[in-house]
CSV table of C-alpha atoms and ligand atoms in Angstrom, one decimal:
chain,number,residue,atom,x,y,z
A,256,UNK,CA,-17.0,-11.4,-29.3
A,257,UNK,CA,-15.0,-8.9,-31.4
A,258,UNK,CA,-12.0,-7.3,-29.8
A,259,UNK,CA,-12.4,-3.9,-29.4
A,260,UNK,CA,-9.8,-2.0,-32.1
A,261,UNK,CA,-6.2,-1.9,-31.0
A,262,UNK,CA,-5.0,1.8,-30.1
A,263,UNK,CA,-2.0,2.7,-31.9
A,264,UNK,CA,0.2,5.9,-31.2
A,265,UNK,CA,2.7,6.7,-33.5
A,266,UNK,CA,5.5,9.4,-32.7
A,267,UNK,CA,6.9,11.0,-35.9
A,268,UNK,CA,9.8,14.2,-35.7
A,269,UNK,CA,10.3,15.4,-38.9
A,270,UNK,CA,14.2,15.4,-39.5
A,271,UNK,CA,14.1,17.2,-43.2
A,272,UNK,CA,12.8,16.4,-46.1
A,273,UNK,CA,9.3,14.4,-46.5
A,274,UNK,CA,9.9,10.8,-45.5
A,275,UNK,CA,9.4,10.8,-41.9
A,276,UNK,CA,6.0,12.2,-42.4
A,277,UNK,CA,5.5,10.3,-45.9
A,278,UNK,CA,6.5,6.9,-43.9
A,279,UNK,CA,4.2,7.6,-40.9
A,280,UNK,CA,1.3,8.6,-42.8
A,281,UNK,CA,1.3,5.6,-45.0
A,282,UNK,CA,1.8,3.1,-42.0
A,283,UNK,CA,-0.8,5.3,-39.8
A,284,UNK,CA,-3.5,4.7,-43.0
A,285,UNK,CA,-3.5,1.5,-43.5
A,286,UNK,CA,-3.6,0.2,-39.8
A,287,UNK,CA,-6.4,2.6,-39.5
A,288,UNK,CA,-8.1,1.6,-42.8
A,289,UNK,CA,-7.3,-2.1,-43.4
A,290,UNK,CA,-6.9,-3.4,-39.8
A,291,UNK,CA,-9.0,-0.7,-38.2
A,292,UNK,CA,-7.0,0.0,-35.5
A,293,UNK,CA,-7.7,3.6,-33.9
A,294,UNK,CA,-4.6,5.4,-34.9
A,295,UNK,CA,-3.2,8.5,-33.1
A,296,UNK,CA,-0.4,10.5,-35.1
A,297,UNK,CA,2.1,12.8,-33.2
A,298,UNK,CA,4.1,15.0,-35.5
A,299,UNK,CA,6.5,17.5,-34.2
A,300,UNK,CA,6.4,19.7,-37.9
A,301,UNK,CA,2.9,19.3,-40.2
A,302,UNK,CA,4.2,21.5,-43.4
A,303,UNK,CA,4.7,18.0,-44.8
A,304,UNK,CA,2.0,16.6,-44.3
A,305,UNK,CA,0.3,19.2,-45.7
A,306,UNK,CA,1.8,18.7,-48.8
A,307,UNK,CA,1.5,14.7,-48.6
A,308,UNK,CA,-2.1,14.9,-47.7
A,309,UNK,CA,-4.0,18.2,-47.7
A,310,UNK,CA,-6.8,16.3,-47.0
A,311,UNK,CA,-5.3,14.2,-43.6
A,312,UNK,CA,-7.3,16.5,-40.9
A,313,UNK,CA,-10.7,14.6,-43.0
A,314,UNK,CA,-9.1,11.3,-40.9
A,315,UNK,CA,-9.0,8.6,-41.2
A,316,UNK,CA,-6.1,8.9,-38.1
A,317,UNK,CA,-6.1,11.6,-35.9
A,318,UNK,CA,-2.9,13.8,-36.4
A,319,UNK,CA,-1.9,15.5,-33.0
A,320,UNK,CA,0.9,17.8,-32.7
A,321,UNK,CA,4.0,16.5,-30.5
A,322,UNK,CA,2.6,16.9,-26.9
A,323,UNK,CA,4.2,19.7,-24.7
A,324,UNK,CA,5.9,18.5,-21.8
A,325,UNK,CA,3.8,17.6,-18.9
A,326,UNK,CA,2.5,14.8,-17.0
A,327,UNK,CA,0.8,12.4,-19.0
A,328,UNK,CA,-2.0,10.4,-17.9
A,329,UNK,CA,-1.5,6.5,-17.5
A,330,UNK,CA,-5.3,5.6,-19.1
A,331,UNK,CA,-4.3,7.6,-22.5
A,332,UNK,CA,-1.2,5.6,-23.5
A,333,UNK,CA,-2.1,3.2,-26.2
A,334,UNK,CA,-1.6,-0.7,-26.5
A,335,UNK,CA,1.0,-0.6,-29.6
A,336,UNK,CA,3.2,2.4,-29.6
A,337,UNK,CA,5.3,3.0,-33.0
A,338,UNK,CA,7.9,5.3,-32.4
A,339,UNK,CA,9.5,6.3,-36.0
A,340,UNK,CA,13.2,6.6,-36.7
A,341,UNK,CA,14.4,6.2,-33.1
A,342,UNK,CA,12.8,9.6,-32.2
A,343,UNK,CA,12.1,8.9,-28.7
A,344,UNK,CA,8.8,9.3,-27.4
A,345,UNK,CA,8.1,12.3,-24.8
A,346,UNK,CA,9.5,11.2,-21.6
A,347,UNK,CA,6.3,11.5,-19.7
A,348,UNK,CA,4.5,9.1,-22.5
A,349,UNK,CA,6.9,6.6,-21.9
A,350,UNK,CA,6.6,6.9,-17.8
A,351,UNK,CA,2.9,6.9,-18.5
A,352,UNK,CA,3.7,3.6,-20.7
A,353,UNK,CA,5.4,1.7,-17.8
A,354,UNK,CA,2.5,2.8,-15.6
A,355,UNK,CA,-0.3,1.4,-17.6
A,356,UNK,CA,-2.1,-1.8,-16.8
A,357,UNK,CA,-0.5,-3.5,-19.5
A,358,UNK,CA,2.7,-2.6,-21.1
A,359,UNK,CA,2.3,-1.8,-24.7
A,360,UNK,CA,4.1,-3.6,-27.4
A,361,UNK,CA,6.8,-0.9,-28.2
A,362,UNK,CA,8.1,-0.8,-31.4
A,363,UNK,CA,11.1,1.6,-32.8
A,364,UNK,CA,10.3,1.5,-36.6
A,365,UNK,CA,13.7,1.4,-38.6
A,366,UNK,CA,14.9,3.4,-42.1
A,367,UNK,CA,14.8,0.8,-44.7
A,368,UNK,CA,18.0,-0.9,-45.4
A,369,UNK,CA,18.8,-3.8,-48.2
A,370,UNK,CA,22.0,-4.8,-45.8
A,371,UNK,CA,22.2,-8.2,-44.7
A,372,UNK,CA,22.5,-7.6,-41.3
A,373,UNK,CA,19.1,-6.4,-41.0
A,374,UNK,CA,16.9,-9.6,-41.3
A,375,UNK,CA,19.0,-11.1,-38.2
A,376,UNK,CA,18.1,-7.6,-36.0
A,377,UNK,CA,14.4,-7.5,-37.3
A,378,UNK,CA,12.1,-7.9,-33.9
A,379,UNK,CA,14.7,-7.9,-31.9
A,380,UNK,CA,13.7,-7.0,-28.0
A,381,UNK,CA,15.3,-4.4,-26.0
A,382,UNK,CA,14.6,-3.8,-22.4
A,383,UNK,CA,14.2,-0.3,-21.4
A,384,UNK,CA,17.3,0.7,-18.8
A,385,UNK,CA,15.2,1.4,-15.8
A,386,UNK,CA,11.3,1.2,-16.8
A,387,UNK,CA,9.4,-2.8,-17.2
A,388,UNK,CA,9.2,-1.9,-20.8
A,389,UNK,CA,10.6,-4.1,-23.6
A,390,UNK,CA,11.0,-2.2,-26.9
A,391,UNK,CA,11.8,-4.2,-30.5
A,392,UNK,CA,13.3,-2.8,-33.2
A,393,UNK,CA,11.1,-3.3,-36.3
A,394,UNK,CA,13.1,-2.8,-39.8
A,395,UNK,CA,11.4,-2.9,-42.6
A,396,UNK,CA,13.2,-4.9,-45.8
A,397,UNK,CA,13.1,-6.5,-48.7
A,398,UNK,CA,13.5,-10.4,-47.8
A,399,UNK,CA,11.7,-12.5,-45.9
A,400,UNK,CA,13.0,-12.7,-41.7
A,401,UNK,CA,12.7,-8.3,-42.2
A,402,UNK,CA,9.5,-6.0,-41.3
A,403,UNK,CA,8.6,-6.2,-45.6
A,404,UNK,CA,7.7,-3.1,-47.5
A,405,UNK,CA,4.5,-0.3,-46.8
A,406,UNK,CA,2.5,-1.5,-49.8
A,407,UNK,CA,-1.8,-0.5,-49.6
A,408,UNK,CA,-4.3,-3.3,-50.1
A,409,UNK,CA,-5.6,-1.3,-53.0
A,410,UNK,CA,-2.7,-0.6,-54.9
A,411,UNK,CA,-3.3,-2.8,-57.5
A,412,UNK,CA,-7.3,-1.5,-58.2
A,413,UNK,CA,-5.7,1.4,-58.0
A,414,UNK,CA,-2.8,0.9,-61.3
A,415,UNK,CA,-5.7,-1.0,-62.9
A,416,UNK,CA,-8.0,1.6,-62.8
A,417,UNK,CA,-5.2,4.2,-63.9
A,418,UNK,CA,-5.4,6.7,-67.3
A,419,UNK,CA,-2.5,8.0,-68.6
A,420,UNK,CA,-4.0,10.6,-71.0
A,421,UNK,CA,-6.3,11.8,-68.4
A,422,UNK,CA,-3.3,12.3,-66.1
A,423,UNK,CA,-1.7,14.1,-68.3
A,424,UNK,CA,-4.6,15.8,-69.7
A,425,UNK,CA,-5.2,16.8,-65.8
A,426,UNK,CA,-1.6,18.2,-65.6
A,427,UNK,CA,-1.5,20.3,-68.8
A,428,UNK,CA,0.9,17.7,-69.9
A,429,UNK,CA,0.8,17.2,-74.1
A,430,UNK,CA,-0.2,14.5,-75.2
A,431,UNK,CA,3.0,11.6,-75.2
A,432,UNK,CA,4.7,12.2,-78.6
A,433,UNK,CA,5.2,9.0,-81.0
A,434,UNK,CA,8.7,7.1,-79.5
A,435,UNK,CA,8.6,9.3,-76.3
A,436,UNK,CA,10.7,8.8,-73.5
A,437,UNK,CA,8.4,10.5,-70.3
A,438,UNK,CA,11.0,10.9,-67.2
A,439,UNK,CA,10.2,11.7,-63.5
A,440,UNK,CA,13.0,13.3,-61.7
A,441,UNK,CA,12.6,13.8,-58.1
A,442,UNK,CA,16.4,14.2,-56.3
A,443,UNK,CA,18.2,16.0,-53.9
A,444,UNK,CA,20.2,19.2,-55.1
A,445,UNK,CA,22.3,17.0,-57.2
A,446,UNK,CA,26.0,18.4,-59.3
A,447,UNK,CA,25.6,15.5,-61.9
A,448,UNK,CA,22.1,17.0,-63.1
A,449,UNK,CA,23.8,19.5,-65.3
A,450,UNK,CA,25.5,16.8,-67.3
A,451,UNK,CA,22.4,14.9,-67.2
A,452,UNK,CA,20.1,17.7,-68.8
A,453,UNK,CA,23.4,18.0,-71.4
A,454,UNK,CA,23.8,14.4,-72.0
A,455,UNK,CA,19.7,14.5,-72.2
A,456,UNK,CA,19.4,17.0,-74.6
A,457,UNK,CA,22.2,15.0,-76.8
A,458,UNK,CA,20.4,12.1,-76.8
A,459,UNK,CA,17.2,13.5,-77.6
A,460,UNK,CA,15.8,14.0,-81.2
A,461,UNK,CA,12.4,13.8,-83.4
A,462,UNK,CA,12.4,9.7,-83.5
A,463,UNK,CA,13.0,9.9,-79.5
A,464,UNK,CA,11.5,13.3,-77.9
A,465,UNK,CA,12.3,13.0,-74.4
A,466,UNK,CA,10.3,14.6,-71.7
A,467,UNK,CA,11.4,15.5,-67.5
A,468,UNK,CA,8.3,15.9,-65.4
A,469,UNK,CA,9.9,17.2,-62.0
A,470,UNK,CA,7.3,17.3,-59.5
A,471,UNK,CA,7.7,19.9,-56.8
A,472,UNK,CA,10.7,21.7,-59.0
A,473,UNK,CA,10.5,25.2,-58.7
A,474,UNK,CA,12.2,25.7,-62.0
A,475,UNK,CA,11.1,27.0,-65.1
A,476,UNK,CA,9.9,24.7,-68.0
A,477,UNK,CA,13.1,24.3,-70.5
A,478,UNK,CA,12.8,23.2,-74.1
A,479,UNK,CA,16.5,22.4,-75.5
A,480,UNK,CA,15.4,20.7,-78.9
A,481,UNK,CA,13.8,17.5,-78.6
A,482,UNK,CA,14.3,17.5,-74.6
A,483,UNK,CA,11.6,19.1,-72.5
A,484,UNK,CA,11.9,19.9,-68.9
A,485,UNK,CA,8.9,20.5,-67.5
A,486,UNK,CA,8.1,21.4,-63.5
A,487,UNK,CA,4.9,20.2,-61.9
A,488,UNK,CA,3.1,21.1,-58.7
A,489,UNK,CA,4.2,18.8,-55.6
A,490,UNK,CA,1.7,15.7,-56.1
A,491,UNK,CA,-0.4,14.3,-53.0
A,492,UNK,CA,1.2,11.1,-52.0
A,493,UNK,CA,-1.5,8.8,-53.3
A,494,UNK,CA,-1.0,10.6,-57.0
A,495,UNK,CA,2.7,9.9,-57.1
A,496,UNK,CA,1.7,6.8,-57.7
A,497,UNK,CA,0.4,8.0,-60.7
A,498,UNK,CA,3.1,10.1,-62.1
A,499,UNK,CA,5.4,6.7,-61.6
A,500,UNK,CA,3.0,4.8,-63.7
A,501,UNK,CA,2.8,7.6,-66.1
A,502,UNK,CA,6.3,7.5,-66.9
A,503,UNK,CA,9.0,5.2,-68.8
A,504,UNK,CA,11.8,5.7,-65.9
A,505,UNK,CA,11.6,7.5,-62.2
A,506,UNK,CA,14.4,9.1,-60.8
A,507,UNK,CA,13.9,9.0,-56.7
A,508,UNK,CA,15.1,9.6,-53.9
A,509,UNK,CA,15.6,9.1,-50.2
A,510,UNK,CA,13.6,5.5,-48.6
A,511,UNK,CA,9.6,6.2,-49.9
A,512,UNK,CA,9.7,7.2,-53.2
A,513,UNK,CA,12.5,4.7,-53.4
A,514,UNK,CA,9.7,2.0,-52.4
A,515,UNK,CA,7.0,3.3,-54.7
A,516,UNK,CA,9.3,3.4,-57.9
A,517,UNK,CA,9.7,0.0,-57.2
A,518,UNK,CA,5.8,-1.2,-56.8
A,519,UNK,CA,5.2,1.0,-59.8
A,520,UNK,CA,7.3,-1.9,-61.6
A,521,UNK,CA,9.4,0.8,-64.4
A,522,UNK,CA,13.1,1.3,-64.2
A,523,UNK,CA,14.2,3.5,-61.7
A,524,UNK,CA,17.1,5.4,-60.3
A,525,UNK,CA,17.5,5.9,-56.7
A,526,UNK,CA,19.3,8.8,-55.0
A,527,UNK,CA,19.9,7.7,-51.7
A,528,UNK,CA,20.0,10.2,-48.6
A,529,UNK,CA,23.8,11.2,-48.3
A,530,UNK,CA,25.2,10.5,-44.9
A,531,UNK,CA,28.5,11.0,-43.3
A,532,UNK,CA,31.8,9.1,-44.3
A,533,UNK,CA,29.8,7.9,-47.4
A,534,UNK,CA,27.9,4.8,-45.2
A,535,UNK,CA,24.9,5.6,-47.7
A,536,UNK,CA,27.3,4.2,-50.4
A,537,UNK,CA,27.1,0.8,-48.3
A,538,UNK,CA,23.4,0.8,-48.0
A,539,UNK,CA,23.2,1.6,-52.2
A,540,UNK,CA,25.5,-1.2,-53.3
A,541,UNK,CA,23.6,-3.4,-50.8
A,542,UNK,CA,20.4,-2.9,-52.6
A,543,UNK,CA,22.4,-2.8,-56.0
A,544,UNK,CA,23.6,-6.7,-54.8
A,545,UNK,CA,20.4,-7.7,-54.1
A,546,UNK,CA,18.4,-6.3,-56.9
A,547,UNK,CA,18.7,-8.9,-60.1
A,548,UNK,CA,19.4,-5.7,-62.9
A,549,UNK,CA,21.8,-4.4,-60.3
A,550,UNK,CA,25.3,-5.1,-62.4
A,551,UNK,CA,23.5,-2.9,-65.1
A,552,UNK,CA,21.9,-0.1,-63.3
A,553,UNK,CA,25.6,0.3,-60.7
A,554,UNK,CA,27.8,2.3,-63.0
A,555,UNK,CA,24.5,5.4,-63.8
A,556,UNK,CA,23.4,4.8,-59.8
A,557,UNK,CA,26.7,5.2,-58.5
A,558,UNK,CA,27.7,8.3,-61.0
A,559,UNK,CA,24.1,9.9,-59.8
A,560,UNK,CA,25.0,9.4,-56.4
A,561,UNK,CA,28.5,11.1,-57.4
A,562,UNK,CA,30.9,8.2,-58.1
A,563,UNK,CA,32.3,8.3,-61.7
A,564,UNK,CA,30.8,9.8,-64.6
A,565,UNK,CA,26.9,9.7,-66.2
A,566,UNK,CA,26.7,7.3,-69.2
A,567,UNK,CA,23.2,8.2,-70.1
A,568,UNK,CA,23.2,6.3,-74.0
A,569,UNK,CA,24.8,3.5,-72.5
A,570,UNK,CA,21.9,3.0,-69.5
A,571,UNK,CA,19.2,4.3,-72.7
A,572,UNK,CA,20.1,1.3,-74.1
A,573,UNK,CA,20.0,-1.0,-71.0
A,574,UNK,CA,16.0,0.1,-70.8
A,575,UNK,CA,14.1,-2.0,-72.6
A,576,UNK,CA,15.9,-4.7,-70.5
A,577,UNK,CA,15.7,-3.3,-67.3
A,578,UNK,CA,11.7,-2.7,-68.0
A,579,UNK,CA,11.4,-6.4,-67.9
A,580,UNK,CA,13.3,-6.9,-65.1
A,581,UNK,CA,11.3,-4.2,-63.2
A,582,UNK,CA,7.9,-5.7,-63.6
A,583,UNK,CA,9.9,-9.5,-62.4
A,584,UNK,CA,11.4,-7.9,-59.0
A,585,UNK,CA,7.8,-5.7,-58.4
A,586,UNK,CA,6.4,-9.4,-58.2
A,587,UNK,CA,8.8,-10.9,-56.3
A,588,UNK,CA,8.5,-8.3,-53.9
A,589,UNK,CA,4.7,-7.9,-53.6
A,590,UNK,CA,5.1,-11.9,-52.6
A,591,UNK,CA,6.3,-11.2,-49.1
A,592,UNK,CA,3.6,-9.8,-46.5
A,593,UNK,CA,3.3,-5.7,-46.1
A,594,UNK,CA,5.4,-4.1,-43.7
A,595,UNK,CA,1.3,-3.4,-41.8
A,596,UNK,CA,0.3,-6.3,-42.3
A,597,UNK,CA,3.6,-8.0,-40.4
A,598,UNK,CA,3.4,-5.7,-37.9
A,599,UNK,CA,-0.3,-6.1,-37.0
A,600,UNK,CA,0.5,-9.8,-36.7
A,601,UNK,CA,3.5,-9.1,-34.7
A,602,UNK,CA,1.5,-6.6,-32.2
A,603,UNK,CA,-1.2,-9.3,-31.8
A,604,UNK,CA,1.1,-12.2,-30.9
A,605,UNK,CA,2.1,-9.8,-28.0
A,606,UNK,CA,-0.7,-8.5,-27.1
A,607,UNK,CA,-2.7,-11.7,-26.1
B,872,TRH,O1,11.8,13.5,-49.0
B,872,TRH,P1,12.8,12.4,-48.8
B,872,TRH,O2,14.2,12.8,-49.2
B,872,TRH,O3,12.8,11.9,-47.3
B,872,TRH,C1,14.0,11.6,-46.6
B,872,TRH,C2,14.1,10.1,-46.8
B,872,TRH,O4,13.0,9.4,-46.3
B,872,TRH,C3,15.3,9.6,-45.9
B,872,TRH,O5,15.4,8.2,-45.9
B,872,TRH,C4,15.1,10.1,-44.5
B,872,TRH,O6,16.2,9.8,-43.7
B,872,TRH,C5,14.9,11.6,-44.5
B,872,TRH,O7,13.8,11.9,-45.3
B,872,TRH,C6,14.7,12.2,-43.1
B,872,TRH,O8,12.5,11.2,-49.7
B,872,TRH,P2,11.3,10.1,-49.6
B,872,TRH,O9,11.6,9.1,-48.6
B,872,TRH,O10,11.1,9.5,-51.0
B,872,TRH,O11,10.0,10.8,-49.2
B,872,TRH,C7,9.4,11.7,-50.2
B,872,TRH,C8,7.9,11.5,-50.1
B,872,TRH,O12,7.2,12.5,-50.9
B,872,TRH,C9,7.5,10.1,-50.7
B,872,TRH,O13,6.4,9.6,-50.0
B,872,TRH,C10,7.0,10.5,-52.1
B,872,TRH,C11,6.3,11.8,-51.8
B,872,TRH,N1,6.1,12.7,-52.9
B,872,TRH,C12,4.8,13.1,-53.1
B,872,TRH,O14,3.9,12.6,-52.4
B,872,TRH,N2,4.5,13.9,-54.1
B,872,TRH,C13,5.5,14.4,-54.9
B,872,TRH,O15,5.2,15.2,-55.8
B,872,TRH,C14,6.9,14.0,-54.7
B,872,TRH,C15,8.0,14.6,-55.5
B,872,TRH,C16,7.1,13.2,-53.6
């Protein structure tokens, strides 16, 4: 007898940026589309999800604005609850949980962290302080013992069935130039980009044109010789993808385009969220130790994250290298089991 499909709530407040809603959307689509689970979405803000999926109201999860305050009835709590970044479902929701035949299996879905701490904290159980609810903590990661990485079922069709020139084409991008370098910069207000666009337009010339597609930049287009700087509209979620396979090296930010530069398997360079007394320093030479180019790519990721100065010729010269080394760690990393697909089999152990 099939199981009826597992009813999923997941709780999303949208602290800035994108990745709250860019994490929660991703997770909410493939437990609704590969493991068919019924998947409700509560998001406190929708502009980004707008911008992520303009489509998302066409399903295939239903999106739900974050529920006033009020009593909540015990029949309409769901049997895995995903509650995003610590944000703390509504009170009532979780009085409603404890009040449910069964309690659900309560997860608080973690940022993504390379530390080494995290595999031994992965699943661990936390009883709630006065309610017969357990709670794990689920942290997604890049080893095996950690929640893995969000990473689609179709991914790979999807790179395979990918055309550059029509991308481009589609864009108004020309055509790539002989010996073109094609960039993607997507970064927080950064005080190293001036030097970078100098250090760029240095470096550039008629053997080596190099072009900066910044997606969601409201900034004119630049031409300073050979060096083109060149805004684009904000890209749905699922066609990032394809400006990261469009281009030679990605410049990303924050946790999820941080994850995709990596599946798209080109060198990459990672601004990571700034947070107080510099602990996201920890967090990026954690990842810089575990990654195998990472002795190369520190000095460039730590002057881009504003420690030292920006040697651009010197990590231009490391590329080819670091190319091969990217396309080596997107394998080894596609190896472990997707952050949905661990979680699925996490829920069901619990739910039996
Ligand atoms: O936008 P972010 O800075 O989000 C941040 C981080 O997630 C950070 O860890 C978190 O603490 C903070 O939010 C609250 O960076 P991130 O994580 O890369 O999310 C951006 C999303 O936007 C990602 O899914 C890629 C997507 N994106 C598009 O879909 N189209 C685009 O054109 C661009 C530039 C990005």
């Amino acid at each position: 007898m099939t199981r009826k499909p597992i009813r999923c709530d997941i709780f999303c407040a949208v602290v800035d940026n994108y990745g709250d809603a860019a994490v929660c959307w991703r997770l909410a689509c493939q437990l609704a589309i590969e493991h068919r689970w019924r998947v409700r979405l509560w998001i406190d803000e929708l502009a980004p999800l707008h911008l992520l999926a303009p489509d998302y109201a066409a399903g295939p999860v239903a999106v739900r604005p974050w529920p006033a305050p009020g009593p909540w009835p015990a029949d309409d709590t769901a049997e895995v609850v995903i509650e995003a970044f610590a944000c703390e479902p509504p009170p009532a929701y979780i009085e409603a949980m404890a009040g449910s035949a069964r309690a659900p299996v309560w997860l608080n879905l973690e940022y993504l962290s390379a530390e080494a701490w995290v595999a031994g904290s992965h699943g661990l159980p936390s009883p709630h302080p006065r309610l017969p609810l357990l709670k794990h903590f689920y942290f997604p990661g890049f080893a095996a013992g950690t929640g893995g990485l969000l990473r689609e079922r179709d991914y790979d069709a999807r790179r395979a069935a990918f055309d550059e020139a029509a991308f481009r084409a589609e864009f108004a991008l020309p055509p790539r130039l002989p010996g073109e370098l094609t960039v993607s910069l997507f970064s927080y207000p950064n005080p190293a980009l001036a030097d970078l666009i100098g250090a760029w337009a240095a470096w550039a010339s008629p053997q080596r044109p190099l072009r900066v597609l910044r997606p969601g930049s409201e900034e004119a287009a630049r031409t300073i010789g050979h060096l083109s700087l060149q805004p684009m509209p904000f890209l749905p979620q699922r066609r990032y993808d394809e400006l990261l396979w469009a281009c030679d090296l990605n410049f990303v930010r924050g946790e999820d385009s941080f994850v995709r530069a990596q599946w798209a398997a080109k060198p990459f360079v990672w601004q990571i969220y700034p947070q107080a007394e510099d602990a996201h320093l920890v967090k990026l030479e954690a990842f810089l130790t575990l990654h195998p180019d990472g002795a190369a790519l520190r000095p460039f990721w730590l002057a881009w994250n504003g420690v030292g100065r920006l040697d651009w010729p010197g990590f231009a010269a490391n590329l080819p290298g670091l190319a091969a080394t990217s396309q080596e760690w997107a394998r080894t990393l596609a190896g472990h089991p997707d952050l949905a697909s661990g979680l699925v089999k996490f829920c069901l152990k619990r739910l039996k």
